[in-house]
CSV table of C-alpha atoms and ligand atoms in Angstrom, one decimal:
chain,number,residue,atom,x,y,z
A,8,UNK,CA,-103.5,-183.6,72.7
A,9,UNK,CA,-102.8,-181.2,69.8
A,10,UNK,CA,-104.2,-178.1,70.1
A,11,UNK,CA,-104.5,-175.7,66.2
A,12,UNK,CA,-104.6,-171.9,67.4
A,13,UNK,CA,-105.8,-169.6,65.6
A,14,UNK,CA,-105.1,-165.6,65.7
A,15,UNK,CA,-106.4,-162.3,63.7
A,16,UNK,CA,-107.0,-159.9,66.6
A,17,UNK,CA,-105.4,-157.0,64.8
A,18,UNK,CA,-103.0,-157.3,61.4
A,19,UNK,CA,-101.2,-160.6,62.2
A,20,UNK,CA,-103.2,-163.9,60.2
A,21,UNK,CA,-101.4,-166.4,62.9
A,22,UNK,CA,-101.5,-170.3,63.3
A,23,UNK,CA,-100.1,-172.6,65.1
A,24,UNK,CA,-100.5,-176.2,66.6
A,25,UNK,CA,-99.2,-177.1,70.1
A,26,UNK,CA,-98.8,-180.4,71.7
A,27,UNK,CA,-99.9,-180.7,75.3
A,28,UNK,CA,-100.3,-177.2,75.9
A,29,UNK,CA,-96.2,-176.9,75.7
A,30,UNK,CA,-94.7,-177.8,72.6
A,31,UNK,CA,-94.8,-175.2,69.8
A,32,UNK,CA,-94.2,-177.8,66.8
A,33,UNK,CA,-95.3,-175.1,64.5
A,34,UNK,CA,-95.9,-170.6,64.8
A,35,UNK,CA,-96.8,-169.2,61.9
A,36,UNK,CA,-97.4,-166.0,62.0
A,37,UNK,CA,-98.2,-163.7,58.1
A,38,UNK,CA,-97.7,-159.8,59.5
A,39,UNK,CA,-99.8,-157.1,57.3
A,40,UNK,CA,-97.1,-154.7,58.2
A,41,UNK,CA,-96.7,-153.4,54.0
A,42,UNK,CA,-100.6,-153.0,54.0
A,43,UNK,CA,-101.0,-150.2,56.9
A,44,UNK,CA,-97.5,-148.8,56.3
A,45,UNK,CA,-98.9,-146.2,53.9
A,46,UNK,CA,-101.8,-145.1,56.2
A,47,UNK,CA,-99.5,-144.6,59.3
A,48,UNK,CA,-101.9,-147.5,61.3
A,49,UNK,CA,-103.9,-150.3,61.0
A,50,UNK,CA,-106.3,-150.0,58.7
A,51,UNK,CA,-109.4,-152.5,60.0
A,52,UNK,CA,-111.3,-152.8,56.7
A,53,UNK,CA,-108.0,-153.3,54.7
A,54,UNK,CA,-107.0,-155.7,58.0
A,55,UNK,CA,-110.1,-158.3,57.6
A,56,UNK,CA,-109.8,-158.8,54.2
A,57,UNK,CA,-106.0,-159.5,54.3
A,58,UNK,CA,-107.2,-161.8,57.3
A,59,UNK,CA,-109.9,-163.8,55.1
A,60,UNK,CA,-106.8,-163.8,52.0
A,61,UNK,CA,-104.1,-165.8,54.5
A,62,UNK,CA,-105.7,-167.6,57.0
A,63,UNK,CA,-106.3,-170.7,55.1
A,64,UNK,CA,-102.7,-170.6,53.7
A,65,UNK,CA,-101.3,-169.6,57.5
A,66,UNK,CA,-103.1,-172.9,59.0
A,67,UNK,CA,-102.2,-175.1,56.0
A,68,UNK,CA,-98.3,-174.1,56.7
A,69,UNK,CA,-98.8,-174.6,60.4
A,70,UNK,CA,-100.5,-178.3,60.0
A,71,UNK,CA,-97.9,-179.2,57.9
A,72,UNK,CA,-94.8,-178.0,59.2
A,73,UNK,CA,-96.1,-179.3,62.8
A,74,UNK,CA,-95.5,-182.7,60.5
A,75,UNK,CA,-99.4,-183.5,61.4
A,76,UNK,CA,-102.9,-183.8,59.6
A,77,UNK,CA,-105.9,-182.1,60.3
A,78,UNK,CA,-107.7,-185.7,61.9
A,79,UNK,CA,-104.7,-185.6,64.0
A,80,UNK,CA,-106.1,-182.4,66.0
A,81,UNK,CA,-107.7,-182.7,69.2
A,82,UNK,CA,-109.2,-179.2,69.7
A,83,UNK,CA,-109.5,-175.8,68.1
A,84,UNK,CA,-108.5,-172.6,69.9
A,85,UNK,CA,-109.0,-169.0,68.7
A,86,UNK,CA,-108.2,-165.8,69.8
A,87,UNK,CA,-111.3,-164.4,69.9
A,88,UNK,CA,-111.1,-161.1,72.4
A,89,UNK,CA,-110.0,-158.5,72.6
A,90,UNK,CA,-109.1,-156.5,68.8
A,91,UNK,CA,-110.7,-155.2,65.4
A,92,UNK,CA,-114.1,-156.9,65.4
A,93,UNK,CA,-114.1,-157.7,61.7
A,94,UNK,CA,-110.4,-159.1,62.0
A,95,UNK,CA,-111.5,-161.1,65.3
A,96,UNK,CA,-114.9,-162.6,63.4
A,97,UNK,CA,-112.8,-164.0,60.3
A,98,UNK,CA,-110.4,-166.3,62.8
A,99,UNK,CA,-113.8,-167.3,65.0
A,100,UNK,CA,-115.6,-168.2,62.3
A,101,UNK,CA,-113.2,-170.3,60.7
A,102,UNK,CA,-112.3,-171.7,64.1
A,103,UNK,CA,-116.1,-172.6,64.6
A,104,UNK,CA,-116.3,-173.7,60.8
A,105,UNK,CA,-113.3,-176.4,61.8
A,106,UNK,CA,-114.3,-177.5,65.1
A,107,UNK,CA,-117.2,-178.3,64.0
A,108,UNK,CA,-116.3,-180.3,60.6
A,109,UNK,CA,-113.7,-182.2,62.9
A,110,UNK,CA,-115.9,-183.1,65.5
A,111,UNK,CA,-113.4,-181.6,68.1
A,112,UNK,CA,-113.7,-179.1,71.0
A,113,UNK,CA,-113.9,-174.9,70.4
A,114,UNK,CA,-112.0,-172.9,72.9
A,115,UNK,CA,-112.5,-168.6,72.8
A,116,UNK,CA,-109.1,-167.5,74.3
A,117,UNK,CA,-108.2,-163.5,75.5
A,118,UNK,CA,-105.5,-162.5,73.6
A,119,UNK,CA,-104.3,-160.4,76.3
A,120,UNK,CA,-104.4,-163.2,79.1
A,121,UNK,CA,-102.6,-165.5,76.5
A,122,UNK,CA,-99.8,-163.3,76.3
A,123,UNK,CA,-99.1,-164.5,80.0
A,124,UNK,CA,-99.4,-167.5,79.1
A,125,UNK,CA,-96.9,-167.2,76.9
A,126,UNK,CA,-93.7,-168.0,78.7
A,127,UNK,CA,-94.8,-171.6,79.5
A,128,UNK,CA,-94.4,-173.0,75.6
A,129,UNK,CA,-91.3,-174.4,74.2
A,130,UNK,CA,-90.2,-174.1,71.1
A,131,UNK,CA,-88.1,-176.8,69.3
A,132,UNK,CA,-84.7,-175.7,69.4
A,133,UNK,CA,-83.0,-175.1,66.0
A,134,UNK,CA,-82.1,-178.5,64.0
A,135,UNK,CA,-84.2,-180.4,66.0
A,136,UNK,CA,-87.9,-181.8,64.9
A,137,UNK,CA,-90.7,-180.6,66.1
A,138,UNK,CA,-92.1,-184.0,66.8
A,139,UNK,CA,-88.8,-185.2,68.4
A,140,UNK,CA,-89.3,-182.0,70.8
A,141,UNK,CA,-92.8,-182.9,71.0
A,142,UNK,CA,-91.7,-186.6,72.8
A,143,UNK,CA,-88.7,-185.0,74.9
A,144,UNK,CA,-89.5,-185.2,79.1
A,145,UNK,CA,-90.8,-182.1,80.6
A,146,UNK,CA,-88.4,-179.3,81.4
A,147,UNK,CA,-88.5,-178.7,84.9
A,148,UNK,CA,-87.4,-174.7,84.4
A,149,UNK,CA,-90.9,-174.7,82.5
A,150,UNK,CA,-92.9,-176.5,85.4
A,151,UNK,CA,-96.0,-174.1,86.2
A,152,UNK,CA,-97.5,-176.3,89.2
A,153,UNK,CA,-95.4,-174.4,92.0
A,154,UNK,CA,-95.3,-171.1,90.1
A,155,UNK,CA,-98.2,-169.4,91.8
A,156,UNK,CA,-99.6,-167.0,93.4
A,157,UNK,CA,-97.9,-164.9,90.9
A,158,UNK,CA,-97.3,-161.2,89.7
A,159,UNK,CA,-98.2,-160.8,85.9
A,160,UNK,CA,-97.5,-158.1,83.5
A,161,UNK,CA,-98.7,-157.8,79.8
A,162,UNK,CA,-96.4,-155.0,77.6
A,163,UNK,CA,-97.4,-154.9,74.0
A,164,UNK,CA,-99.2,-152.4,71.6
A,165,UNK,CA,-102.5,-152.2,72.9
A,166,UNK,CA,-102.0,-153.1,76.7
A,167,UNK,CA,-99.9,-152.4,80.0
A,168,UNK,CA,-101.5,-154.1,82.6
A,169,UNK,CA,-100.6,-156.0,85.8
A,170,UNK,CA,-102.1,-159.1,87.4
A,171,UNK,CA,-102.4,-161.1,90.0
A,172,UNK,CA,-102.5,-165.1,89.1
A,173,UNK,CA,-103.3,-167.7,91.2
A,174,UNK,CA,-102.9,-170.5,88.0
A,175,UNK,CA,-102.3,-170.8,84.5
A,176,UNK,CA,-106.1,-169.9,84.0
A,177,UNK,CA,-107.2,-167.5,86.8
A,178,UNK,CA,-106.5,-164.0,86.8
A,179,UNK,CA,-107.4,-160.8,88.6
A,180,UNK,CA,-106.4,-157.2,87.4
A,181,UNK,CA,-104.3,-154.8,89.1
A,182,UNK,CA,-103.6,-152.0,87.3
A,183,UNK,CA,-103.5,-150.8,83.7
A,184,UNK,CA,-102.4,-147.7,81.5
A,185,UNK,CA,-104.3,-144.5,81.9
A,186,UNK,CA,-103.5,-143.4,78.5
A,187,UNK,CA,-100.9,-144.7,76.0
A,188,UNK,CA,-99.6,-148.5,76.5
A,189,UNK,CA,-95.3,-148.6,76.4
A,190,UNK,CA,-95.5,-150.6,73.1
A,191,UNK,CA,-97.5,-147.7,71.5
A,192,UNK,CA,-95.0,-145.0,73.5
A,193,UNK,CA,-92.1,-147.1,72.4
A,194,UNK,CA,-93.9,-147.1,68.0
A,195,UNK,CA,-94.5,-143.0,68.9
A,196,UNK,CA,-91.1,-142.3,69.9
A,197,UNK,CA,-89.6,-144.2,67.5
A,198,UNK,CA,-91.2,-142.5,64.8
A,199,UNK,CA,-90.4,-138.9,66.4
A,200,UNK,CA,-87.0,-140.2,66.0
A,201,UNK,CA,-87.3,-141.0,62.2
A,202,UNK,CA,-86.6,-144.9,62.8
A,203,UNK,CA,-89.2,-146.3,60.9
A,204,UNK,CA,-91.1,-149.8,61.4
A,205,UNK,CA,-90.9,-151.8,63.5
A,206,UNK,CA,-90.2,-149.1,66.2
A,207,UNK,CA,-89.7,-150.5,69.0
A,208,UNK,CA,-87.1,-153.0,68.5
A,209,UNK,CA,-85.3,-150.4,66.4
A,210,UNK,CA,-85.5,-147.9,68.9
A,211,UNK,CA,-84.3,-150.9,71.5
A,212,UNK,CA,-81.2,-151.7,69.1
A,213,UNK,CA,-80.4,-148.0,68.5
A,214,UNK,CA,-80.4,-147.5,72.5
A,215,UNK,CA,-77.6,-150.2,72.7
A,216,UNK,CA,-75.5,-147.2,71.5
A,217,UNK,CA,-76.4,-144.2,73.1
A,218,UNK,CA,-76.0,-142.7,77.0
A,219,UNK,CA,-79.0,-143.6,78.9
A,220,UNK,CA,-78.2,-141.0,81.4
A,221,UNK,CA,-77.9,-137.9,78.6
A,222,UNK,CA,-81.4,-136.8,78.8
A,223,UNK,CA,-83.6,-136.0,81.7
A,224,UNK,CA,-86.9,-138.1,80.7
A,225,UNK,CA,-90.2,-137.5,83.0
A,226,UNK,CA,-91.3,-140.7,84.3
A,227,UNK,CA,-95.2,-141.1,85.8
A,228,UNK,CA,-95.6,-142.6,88.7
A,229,UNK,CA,-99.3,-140.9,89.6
A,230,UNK,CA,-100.5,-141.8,93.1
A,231,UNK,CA,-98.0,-143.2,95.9
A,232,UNK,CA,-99.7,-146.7,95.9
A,233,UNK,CA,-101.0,-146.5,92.4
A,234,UNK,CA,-100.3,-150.0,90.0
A,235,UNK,CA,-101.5,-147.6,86.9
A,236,UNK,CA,-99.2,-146.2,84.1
A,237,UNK,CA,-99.2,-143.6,82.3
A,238,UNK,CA,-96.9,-143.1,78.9
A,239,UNK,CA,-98.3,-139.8,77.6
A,240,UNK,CA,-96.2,-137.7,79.2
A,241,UNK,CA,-93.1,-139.3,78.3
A,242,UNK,CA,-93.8,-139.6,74.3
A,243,UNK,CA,-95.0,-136.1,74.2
A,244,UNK,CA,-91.4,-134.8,76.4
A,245,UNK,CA,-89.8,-137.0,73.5
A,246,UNK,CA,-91.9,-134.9,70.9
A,247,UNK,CA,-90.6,-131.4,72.2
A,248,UNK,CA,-87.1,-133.0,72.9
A,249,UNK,CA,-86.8,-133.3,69.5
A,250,UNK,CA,-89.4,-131.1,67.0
A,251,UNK,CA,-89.3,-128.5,69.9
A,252,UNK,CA,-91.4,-126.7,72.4
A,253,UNK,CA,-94.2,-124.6,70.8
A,254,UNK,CA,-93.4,-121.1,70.8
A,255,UNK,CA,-90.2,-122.0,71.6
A,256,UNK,CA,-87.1,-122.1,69.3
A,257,UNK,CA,-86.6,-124.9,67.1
A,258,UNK,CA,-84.0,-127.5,67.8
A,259,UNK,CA,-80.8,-128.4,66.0
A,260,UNK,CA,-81.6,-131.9,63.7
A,261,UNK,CA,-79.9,-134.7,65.3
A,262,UNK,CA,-77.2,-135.8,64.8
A,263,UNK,CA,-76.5,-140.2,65.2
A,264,UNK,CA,-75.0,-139.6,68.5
A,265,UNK,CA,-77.9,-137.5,70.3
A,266,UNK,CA,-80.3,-139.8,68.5
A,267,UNK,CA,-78.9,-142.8,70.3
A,268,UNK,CA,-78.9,-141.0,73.4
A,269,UNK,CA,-82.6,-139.8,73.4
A,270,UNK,CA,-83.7,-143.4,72.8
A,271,UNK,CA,-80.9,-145.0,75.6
A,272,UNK,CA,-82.6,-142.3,77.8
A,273,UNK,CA,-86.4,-143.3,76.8
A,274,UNK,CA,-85.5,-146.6,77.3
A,275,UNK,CA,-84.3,-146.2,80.8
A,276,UNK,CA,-87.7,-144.2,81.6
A,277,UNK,CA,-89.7,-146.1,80.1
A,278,UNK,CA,-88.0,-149.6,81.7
A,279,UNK,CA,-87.6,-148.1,84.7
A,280,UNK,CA,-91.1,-147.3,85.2
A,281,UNK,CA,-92.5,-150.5,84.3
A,282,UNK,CA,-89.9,-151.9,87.0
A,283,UNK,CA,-91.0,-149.4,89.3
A,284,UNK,CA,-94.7,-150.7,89.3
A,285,UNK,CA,-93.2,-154.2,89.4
A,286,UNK,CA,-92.0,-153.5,93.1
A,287,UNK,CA,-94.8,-152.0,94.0
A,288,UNK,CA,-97.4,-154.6,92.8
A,289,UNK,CA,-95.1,-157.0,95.0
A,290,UNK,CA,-95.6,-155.4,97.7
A,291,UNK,CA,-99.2,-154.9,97.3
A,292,UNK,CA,-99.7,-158.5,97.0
A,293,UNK,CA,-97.5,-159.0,99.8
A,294,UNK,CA,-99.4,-156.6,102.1
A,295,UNK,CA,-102.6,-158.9,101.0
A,296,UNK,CA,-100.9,-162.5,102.0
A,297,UNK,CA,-100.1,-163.4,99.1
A,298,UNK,CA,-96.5,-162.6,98.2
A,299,UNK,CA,-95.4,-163.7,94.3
A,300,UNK,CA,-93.6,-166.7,93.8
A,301,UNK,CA,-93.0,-165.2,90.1
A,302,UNK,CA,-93.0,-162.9,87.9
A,303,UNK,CA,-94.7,-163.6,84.4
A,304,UNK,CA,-94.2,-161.0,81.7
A,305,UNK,CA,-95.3,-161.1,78.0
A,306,UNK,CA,-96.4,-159.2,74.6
A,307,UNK,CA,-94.5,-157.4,72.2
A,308,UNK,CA,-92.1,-155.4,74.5
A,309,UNK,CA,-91.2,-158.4,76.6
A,310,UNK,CA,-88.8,-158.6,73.7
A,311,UNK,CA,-87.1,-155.6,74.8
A,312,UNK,CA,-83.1,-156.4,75.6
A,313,UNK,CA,-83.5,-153.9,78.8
A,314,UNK,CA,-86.8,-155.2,79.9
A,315,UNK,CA,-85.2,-158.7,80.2
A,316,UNK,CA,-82.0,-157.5,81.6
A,317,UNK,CA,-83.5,-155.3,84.3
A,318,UNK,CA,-86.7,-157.9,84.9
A,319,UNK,CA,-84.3,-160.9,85.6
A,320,UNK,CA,-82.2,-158.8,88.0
A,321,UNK,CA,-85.3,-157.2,89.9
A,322,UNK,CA,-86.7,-161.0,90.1
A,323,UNK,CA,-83.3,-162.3,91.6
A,324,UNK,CA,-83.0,-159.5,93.9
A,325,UNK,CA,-86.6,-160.5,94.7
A,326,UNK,CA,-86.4,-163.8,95.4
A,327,UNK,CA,-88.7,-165.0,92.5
A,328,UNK,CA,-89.1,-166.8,89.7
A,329,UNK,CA,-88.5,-165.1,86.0
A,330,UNK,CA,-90.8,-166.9,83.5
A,331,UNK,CA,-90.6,-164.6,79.7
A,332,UNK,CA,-91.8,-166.1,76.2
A,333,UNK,CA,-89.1,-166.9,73.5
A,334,UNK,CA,-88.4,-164.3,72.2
A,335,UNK,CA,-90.4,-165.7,69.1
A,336,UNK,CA,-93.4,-165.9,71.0
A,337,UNK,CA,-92.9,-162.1,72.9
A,338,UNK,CA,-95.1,-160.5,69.9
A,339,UNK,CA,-98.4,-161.7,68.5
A,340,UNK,CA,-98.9,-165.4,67.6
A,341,UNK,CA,-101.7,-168.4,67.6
A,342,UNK,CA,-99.1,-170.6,69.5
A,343,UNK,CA,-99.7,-168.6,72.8
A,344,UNK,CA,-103.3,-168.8,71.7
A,345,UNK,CA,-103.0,-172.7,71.8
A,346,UNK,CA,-101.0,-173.3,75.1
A,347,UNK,CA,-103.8,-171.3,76.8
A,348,UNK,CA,-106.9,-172.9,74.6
A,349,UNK,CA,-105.7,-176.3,76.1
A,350,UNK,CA,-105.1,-175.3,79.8
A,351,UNK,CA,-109.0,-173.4,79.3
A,352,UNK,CA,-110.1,-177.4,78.3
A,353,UNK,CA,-108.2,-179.4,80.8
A,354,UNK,CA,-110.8,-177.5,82.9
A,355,UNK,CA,-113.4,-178.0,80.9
A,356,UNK,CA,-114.0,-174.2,80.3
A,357,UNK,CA,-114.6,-175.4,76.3
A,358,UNK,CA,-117.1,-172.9,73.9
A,359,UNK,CA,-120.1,-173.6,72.5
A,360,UNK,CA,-120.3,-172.5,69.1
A,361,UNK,CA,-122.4,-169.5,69.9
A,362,UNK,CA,-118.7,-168.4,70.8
A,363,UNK,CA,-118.9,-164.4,70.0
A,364,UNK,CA,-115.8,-162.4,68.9
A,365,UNK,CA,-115.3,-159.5,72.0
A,366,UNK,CA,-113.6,-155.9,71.1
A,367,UNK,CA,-112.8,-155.7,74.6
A,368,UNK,CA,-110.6,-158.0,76.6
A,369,UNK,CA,-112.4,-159.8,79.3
A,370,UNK,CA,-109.5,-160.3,81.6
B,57,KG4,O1,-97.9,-158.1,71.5
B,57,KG4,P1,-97.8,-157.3,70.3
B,57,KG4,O2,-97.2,-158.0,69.1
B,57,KG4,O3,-99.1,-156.7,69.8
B,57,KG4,C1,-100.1,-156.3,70.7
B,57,KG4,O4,-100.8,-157.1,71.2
B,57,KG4,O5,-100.2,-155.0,70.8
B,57,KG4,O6,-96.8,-156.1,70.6
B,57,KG4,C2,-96.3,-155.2,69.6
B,57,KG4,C3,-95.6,-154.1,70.3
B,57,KG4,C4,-95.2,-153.0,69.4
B,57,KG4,O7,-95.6,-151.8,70.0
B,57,KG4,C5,-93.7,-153.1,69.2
B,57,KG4,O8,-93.0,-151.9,69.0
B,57,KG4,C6,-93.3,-153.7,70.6
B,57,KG4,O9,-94.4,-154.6,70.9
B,57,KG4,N1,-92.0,-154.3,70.6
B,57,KG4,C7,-91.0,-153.8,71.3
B,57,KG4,C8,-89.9,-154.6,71.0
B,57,KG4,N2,-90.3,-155.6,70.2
B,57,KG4,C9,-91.6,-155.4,70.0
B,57,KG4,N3,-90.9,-152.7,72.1
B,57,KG4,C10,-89.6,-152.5,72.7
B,57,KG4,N4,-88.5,-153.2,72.4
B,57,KG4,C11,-88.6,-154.3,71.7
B,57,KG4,N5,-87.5,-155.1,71.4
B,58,ZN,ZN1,-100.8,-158.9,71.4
């Protein structure tokens, strides 16, 4: 079955159609990033608008690229939790409006759980069709049936958050920030360091250069058995690392070299903390009878060359399983949306169209 996903939590107007709730044959994804720029953050009132401008252009592109028509779709899914209300109430109310008209099944998906979900689509790889992808056997490396229980964590701008999953569907919260989530610390930090948008993959290329070990970076770990984070601390050390202590003298402007070093160094605490509370969640679940078979990671900063690197060593040393999006699915997207929609529907868990857009995510 094809499933259209839809997405306008926050400034992304995203679309996409997936086949069998694995086959990306189309993501497109139309970032606001040159409306906000000016105003230093999303701007909602500026973000819905933009949202009601491109969706209808976004899912044209996606139905066509995916090489289908719109009778062809078997089922509508839309993020519809959590984000900006008014951005969230332009995709659900064009997902309803479509549903509806084509007679097919609605879905509400959390954006947050769909970021888990993630790392279970397959994109077409370059050159090839997205309908010859579409007819290709399964790939066993993407084969979720023996994946579970497992140990999830969602890195992006909004969230930090760990999970325990016992399927594709069903979820249960372990910890989350206390404060700042690492995509946001990563965006902060970058911008202390004068490296513009899109902050953290600049800050992660710049890193590439510098010594991680050059500056001393506090990490939180708060309680001893504790599966929270906490990322104030280390963007604010960042802020007097560079602009200075208050009170204090003012720093020297840095130079290339010390820049790359301060965001090797922030990378390194801010990786190594994330890994940190991977080991520890293991064990937790462990200590409960249920060890994890896998580890599941998604969102924005499961882009993040380190995060990949350290998360695939931890996993071996582990014993489990590694399962990461594409890296064109890490950051926001309707395809993610899609996979998850049809998983929701295989178990019949399909909306009514009283479906409500949610600022808060449910999951
Ligand atoms: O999942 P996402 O697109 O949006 C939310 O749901 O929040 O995540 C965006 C976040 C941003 O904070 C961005 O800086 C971060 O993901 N990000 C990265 C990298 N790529 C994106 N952070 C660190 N390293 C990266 N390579
Ligand atoms: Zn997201």
């Amino acid at each position: 079955m094809l499933v259209l996903g839809l997405e306008t939590s926050c400034d992304e107007t995203a679309a996409a159609v997936v086949a069998d709730g694995v086959d990306v044959l189309s993501n497109v994804v139309a970032s606001q990033y040159e409306l906000h720029e000016e105003y230093g953050g999303v701007v909602p009132e500026i973000a819905s608008r933009a949202h009601v401008e491109r969706l209808l252009p976004v899912l044209r592109r996606a139905v066509s690229q995916a090489g289908v028509s719109l009778g062809d779709i078997g089922a509508v899914a839309v993020g519809h939790r959590p984000g900006l209300i008014g951005s969230l109430l332009v995709g659900v109310s064009a997902a309803k409006a479509l549903a509806w008209s084509l007679g097919v099944p609605l879905v509400g998906v959390d954006h947050v759980h769909a970021h888990l979900d993630a790392g279970w689509l397959r994109v077409p790889a370059a050159g090839t069709s997205s309908r010859a992808r579409a007819g290709a056997s399964h790939d066993a490396a993407l084969d979720p049936s023996a994946a579970f229980p497992a140990l999830g964590l969602v890195i992006s701008g909004g969230h930090t958050v760990l999970y325990r999953l016992d399927s594709r569907t069903e979820l249960s919260r372990l910890g989350s920030t206390i404060d700042d989530a690492v995509g946001e610390a990563y965006d902060k930090a970058a911008m202390i360091l004068g490296l513009g948008h899109p902050g953290g993959p600049r800050l992660d290329a710049l890193a590439a250069t510098g010594n991680d070990r050059a500056v001393s970076f506090p990490t939180s770990r708060l309680a001893p058995d504790s599966l929270d984070f906490s990322f104030s601390g280390l963007k604010t050390a960042m802020l007097y690392r560079v602009r200075g202590i208050p009170g204090q003298p003012v720093p020297a402007p840095l130079d290339d070299a010390s820049r790359a070093d301060l965001a090797a160094s922030f990378q390194r605490a801010a990786i190594g903390v994330l890994m940190l509370k991977v080991e520890r969640a293991i064990e937790h679940l462990a200590a409960r009878g249920a060890p994890p078979r896998t580890l599941i990671i998604g969102g924005g900063v499961s882009a993040n060359s380190r995060l990949r690197r350290d998360a695939s060593t931890l996993a071996a040393r582990r014993g489990l399983r590694l399962v990461v999006p594409p890296m064109s699915l890490c950051t926001d997207n309707a395809a993610m949306i899609a996979g998850l929609g049809h998983a929701l529907l295989e178990q019949g868990r399909a909306s009514t169209l009283a479906l409500a857009a949610e600022p808060t995510t449910g999951v």
